[in-house]
Every structure is written in C-alpha cells, then in structure tokens.
PDB file of C-alpha atoms and ligand atoms in Angstrom:
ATOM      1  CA  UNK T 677      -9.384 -22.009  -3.963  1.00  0.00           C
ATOM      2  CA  UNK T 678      -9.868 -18.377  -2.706  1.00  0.00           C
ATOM      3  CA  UNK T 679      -9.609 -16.434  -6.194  1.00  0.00           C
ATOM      4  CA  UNK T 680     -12.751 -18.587  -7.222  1.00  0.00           C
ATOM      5  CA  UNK T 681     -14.766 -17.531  -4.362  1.00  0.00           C
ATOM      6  CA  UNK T 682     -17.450 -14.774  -5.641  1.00  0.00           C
ATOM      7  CA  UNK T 683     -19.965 -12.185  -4.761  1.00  0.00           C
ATOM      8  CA  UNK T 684     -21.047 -11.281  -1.217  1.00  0.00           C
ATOM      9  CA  UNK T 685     -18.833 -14.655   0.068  1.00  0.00           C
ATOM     10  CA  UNK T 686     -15.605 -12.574  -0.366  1.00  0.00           C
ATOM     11  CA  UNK T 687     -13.571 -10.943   2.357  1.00  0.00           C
ATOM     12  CA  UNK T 688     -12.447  -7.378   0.095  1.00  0.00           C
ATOM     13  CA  UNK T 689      -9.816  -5.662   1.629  1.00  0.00           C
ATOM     14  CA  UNK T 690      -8.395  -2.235   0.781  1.00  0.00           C
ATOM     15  CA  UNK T 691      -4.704  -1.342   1.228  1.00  0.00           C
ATOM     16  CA  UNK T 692      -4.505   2.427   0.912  1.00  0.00           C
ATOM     17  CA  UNK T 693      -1.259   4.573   0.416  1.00  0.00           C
ATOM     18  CA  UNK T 694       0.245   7.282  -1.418  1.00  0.00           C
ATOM     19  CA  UNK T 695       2.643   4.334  -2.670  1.00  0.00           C
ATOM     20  CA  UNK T 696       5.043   7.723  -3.529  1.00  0.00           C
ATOM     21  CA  UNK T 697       6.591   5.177  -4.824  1.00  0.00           C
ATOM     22  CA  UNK T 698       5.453   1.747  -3.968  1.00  0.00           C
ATOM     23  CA  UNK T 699       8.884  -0.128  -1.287  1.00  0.00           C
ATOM     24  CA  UNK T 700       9.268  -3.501  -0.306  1.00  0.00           C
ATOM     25  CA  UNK T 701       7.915  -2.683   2.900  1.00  0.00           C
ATOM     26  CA  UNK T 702       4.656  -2.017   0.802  1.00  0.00           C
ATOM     27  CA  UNK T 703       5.003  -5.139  -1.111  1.00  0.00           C
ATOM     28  CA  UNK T 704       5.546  -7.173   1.719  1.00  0.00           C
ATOM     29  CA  UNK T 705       2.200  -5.773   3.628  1.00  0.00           C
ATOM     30  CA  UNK T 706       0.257  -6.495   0.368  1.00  0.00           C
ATOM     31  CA  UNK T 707       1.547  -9.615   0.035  1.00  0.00           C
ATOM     32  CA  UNK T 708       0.776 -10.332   3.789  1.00  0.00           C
ATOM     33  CA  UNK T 709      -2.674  -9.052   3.923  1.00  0.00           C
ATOM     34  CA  UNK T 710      -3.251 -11.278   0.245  1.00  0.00           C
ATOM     35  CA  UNK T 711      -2.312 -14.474   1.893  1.00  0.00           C
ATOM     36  CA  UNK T 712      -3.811 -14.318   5.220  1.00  0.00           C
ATOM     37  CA  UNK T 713      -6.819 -11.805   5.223  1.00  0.00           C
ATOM     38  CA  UNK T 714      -8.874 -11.684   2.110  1.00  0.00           C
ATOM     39  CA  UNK T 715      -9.821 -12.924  -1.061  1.00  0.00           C
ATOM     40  CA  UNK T 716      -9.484  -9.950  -2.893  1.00  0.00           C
ATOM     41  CA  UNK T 717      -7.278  -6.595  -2.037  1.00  0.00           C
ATOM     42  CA  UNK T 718      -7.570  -3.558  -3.920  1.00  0.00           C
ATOM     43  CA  UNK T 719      -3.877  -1.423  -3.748  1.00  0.00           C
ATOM     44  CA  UNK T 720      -5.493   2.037  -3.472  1.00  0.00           C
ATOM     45  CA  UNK T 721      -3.332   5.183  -4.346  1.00  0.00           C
ATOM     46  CA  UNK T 722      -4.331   8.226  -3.312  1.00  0.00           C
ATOM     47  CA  UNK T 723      -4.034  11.039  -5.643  1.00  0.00           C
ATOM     48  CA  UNK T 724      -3.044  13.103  -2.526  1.00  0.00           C
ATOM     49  CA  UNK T 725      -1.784  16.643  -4.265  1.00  0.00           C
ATOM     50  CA  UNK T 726      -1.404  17.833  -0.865  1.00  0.00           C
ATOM     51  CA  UNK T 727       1.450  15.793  -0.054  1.00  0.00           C
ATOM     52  CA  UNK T 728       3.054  16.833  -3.577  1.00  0.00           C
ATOM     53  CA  UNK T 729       4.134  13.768  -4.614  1.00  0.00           C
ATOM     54  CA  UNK T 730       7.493  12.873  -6.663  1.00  0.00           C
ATOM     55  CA  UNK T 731       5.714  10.316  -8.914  1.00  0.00           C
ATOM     56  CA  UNK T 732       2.301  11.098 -11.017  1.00  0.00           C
ATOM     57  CA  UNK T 733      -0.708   9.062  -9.854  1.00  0.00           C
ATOM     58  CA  UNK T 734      -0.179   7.559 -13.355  1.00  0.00           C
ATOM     59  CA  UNK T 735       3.321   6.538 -12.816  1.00  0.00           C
ATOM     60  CA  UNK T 736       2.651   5.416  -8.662  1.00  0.00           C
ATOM     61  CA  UNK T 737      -0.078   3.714 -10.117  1.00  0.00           C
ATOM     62  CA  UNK T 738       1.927   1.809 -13.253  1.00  0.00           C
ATOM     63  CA  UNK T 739       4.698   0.733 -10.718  1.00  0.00           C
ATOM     64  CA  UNK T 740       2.130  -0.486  -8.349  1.00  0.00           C
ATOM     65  CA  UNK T 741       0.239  -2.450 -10.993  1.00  0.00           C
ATOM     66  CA  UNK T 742       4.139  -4.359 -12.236  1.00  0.00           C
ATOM     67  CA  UNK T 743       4.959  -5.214  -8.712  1.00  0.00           C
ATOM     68  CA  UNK T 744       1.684  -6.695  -7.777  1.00  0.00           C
ATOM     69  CA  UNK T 745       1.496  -8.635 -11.197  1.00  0.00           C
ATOM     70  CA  UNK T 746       4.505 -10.723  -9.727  1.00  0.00           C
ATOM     71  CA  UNK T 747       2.853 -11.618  -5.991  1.00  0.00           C
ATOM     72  CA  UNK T 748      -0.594 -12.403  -7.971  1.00  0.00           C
ATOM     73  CA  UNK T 749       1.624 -14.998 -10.179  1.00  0.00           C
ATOM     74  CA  UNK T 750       2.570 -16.378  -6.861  1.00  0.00           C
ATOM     75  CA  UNK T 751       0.038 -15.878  -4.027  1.00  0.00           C
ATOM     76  CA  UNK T 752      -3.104 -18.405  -5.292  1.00  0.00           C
ATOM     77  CA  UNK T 753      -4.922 -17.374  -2.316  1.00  0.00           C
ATOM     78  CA  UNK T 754      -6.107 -13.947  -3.071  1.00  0.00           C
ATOM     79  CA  UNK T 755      -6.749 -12.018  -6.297  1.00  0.00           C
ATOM     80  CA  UNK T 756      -4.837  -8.298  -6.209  1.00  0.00           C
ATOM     81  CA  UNK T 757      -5.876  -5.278  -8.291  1.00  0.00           C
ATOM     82  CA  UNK T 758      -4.684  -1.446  -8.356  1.00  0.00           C
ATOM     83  CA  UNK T 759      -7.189   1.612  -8.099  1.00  0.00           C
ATOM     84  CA  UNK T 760      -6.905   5.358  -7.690  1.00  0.00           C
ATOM     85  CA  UNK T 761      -9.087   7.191  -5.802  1.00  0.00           C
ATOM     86  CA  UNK T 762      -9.479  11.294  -4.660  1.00  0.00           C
ATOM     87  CA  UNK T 763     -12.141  11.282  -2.742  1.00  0.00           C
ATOM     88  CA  UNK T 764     -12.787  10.065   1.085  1.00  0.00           C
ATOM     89  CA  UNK T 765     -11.117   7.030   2.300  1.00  0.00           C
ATOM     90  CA  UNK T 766     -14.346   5.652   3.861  1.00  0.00           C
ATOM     91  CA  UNK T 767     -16.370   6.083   0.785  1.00  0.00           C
ATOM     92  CA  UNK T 768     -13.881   4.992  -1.651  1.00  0.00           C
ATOM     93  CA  UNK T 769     -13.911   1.821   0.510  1.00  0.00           C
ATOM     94  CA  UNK T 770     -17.557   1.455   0.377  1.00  0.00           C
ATOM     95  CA  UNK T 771     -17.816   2.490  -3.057  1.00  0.00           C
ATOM     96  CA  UNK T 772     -15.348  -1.042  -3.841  1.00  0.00           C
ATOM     97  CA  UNK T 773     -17.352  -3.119  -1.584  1.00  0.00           C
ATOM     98  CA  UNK T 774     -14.279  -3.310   1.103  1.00  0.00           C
ATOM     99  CA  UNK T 775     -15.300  -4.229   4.860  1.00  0.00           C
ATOM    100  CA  UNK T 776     -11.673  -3.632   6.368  1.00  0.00           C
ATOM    101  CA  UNK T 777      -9.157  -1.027   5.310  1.00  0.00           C
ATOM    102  CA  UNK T 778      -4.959  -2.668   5.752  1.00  0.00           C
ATOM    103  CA  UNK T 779      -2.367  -0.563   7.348  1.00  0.00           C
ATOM    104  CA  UNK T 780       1.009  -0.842   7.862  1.00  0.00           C
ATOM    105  CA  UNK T 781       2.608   0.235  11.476  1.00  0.00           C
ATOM    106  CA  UNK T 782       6.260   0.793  11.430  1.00  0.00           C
ATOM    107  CA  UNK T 783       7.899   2.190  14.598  1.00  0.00           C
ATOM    108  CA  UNK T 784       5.689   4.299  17.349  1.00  0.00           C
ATOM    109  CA  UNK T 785       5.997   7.220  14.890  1.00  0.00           C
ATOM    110  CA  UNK T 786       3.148   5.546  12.805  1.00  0.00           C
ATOM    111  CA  UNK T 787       1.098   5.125  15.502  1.00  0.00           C
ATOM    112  CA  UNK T 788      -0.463   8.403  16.541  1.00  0.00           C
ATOM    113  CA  UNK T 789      -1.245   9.314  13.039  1.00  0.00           C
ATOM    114  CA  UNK T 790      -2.516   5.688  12.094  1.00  0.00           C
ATOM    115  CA  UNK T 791      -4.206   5.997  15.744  1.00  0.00           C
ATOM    116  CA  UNK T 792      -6.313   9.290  15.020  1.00  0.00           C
ATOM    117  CA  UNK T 793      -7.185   8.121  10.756  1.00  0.00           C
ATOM    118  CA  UNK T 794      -8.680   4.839  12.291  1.00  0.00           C
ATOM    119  CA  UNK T 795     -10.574   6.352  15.019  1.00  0.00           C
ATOM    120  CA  UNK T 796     -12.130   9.236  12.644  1.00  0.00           C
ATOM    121  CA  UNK T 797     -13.062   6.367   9.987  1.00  0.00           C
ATOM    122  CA  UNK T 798     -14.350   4.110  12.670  1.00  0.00           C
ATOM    123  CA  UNK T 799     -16.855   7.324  13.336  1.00  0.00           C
ATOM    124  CA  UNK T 800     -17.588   7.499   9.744  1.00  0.00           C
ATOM    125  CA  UNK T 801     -18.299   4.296   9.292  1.00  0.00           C
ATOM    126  CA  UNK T 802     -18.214   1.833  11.553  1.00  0.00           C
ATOM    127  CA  UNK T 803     -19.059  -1.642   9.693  1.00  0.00           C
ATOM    128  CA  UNK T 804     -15.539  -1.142   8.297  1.00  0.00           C
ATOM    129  CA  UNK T 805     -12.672  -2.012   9.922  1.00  0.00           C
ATOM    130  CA  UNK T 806      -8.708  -0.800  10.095  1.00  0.00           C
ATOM    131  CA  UNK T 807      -6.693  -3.592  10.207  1.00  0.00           C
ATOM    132  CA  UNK T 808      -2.748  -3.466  10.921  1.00  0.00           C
ATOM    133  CA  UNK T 809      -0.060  -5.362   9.712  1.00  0.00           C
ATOM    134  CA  UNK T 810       3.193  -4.837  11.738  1.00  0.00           C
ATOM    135  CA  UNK T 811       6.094  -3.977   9.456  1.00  0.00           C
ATOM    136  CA  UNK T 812       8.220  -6.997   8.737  1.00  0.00           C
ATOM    137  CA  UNK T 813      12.038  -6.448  10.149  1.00  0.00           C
ATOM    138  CA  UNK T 814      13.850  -6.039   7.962  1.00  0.00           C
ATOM    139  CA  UNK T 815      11.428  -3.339   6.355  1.00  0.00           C
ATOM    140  CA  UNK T 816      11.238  -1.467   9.872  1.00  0.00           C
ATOM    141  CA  UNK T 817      13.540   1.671   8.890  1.00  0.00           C
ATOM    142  CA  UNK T 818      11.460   1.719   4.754  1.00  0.00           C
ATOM    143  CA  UNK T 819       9.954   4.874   4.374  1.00  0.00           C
ATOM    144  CA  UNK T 820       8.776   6.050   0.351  1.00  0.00           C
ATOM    145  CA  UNK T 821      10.209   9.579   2.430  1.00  0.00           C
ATOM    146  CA  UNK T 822      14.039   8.151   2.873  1.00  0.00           C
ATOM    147  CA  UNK T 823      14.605   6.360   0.064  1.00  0.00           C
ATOM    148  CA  UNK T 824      13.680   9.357  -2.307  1.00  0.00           C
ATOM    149  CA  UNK T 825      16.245  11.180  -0.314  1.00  0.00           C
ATOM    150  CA  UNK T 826      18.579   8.695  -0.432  1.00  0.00           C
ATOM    151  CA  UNK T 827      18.314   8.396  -4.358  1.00  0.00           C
ATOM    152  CA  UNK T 828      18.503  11.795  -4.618  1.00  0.00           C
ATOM    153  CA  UNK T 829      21.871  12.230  -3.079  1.00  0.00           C
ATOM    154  CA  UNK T 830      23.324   9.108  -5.396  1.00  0.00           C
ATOM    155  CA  UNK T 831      22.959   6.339  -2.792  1.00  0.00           C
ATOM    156  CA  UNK T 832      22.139   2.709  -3.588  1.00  0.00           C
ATOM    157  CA  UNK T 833      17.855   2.111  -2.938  1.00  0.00           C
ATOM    158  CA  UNK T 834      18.168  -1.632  -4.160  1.00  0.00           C
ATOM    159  CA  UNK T 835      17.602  -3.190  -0.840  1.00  0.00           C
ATOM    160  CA  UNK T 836      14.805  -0.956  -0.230  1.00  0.00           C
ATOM    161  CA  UNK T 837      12.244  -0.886  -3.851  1.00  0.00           C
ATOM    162  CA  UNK T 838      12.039  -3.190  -6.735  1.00  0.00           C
ATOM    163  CA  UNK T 839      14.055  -3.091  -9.715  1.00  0.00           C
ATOM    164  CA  UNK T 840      11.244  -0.949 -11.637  1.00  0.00           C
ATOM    165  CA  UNK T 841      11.248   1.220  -9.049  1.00  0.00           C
ATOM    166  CA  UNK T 842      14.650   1.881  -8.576  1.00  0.00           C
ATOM    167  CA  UNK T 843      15.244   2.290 -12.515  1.00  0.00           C
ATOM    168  CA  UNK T 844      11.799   4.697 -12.595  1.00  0.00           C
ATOM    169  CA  UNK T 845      13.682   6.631  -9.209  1.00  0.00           C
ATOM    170  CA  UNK T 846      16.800   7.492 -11.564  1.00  0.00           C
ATOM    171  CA  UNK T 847      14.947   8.382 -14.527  1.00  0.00           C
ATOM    172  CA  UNK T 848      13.071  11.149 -11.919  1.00  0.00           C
ATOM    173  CA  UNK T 849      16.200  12.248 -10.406  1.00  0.00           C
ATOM    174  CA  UNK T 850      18.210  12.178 -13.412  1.00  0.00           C
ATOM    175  CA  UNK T 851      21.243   9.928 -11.492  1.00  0.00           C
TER     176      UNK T 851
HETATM  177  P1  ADP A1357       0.347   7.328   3.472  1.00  0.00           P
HETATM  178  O1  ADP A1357       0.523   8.591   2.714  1.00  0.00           O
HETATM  179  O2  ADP A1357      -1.071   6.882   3.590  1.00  0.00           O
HETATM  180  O3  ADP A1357       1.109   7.232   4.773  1.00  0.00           O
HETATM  181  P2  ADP A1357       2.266   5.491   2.384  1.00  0.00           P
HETATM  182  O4  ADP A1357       2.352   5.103   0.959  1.00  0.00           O
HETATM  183  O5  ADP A1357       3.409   6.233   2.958  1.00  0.00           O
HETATM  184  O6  ADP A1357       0.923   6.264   2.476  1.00  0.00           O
HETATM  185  O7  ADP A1357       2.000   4.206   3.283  1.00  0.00           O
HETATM  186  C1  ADP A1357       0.868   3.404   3.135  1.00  0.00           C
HETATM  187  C2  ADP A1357       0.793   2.449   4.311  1.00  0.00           C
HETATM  188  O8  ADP A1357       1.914   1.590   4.312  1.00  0.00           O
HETATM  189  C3  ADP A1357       0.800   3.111   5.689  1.00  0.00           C
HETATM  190  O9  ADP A1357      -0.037   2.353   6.548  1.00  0.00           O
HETATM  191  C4  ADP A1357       2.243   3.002   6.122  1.00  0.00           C
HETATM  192  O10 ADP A1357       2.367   3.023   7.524  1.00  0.00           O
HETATM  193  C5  ADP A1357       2.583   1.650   5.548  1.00  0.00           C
HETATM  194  N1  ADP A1357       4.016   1.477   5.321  1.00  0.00           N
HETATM  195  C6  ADP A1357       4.872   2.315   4.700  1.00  0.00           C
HETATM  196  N2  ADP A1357       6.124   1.811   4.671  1.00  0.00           N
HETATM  197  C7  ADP A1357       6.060   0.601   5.291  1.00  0.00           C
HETATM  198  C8  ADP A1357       7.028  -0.407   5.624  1.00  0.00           C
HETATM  199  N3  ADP A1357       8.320  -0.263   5.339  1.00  0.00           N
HETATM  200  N4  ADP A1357       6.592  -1.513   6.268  1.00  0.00           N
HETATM  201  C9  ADP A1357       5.293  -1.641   6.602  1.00  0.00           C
HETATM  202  N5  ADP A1357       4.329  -0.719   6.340  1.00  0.00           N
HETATM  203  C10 ADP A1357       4.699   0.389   5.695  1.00  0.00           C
END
C-alpha cells in the first residue's frame, strides 16, 4: 500500500495555496492529487501578508488540518499533512523533499497567472515540476474570494466550504 512506501521511493507532492479559507474546490484537488499522483502531499499555506488575508495562518492552517483529517481516513493511497511556509515557493518545496508542485486551474482567468508562477519556478528550479489539476465542475465558479463575499453579505456558503469552515466564516463575520 502507498502510505507504507518510504524514503527516496516516494513521489512528495506539494499543494500550495493561501487556503484563505480552505473550499471544496480545494478539497477536491487535494483529494485528487492524493489518489492519483503521490504518496505523500504536503497542503502548504502561505503566510502571504500581502494578500491580507481574512483568516490567521493559524486558523487557515487549523481548518486545513480538520478537513484533510477526513480524506486521510478515507484515501489509503496517499498520506496528507499541513505546513506553513513564508519563504520562496521553490525552496520551501525543496526544503520538504517535493519533486512536483499541484495546482488547480479554474476558468482561463487562472491561467495567465498560473502560466507566468510555473514558468518563473521552472527557471528556478527545474527538477521540479507544476502539475495541474483541472477544477472539477461543479467547483468551476469556487473562489476563497466569492464565498467570503458572499458570507459577508448573509448568503448561504454551504455548497461551497465544509461545515468547519462555514461555522469558522460566521464567527469572522459575526452573521
Ligand atoms: P493562491 O493565493 O495561491 O491563488 P488559493 O488558495 O486561492 O491560493 O488557491 C490555491 C490553488 O487552488 C490555486 O492553484 C487555485 O487555482 C486552486 N483553486 C482555487 N479554487 C479552486 C477550485 N474551486 N477548484 C480547483 N482549484 C482551485
């Protein structure tokens, strides 16, 4: 079985985000890339102050770490863990032994920005790889972005994040 494999035999991926917070269009990459590409995926949030995040890394990282807890009950093939990490993408990857870094690609909009990070990384560092995932349907129109928003104006997020997300979005928002 996969989580028994060890050392150097292991495919390592790394699924990076600002996870601001974590959707089921996240969860549904991760559980993707666990099943069918490695043997062990780290879930790496970036502490990204720039993009002045809602959530604390320590609360993106907490709601990551619940989530993924439930696919690693149910996904045997691939062992999942959480990390946070400030510094370069590239050597962040190194630094956990990755050799492919997991997007996700929604509609073209992702693409020129996913198009340019993979490119620059590639130049970095080119034994490790981007990988994409194409967003599943029904996650097309999931963005961290809209269903803050939406939550924020009293709609109903369930169809869009987990319970603990959606109970940690009203808390924030005080609705
Ligand atoms: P970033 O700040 O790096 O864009 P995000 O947390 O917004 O971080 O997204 C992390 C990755 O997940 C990106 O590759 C993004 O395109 C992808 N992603 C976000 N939402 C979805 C979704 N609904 N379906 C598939 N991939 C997604």
């Amino acid at each position: 079985m996969a989580k028994e494999k060890m050392g150097n035999n292991q495919r390592v991926g790394i699924y990076p985000g600002t996870f601001d917070p974590i959707t089921n269009g996240h969860l549904d990459i991760i559980e993707r890339a666990a099943r069918h590409m490695c043997d062990r995926l780290i879930v790496s949030v970036a502490i990204n102050a720039g993009k002045g995040p809602l959530f604390s890394l320590e609360e993106r990282t907490n709601l990551v770490r619940t989530e993924i807890e439930r696919i690693n009950d149910r996904c045997p093939e691939a062992t999942i863990e959480v990390r946070a990490f400030d510094n370069l993408l590239i050597h962040h990857a190194q630094d956990v032994g990755a050799s492919f870094i997991v997007r996700g690609l929604r509609a073209v909009s992702d693409f020129e920005y996913e198009f340019q990070m993979t490119g620059m990384n590639a130049k970095l560092n080119r034994e490790i790889e981007t990988v994409f995932l194409m967003a599943s349907d029904r996650y097309q129109f999931v963005s961290s972005r809209f269903v803050k928003e939406i939550c924020s104006l009293g709609g109903d997020v369930s169809q869009f994040v987990p319970e603990s997300v959606e109970a940690k979005l009203r808390e924030k928002l005080g609705k």
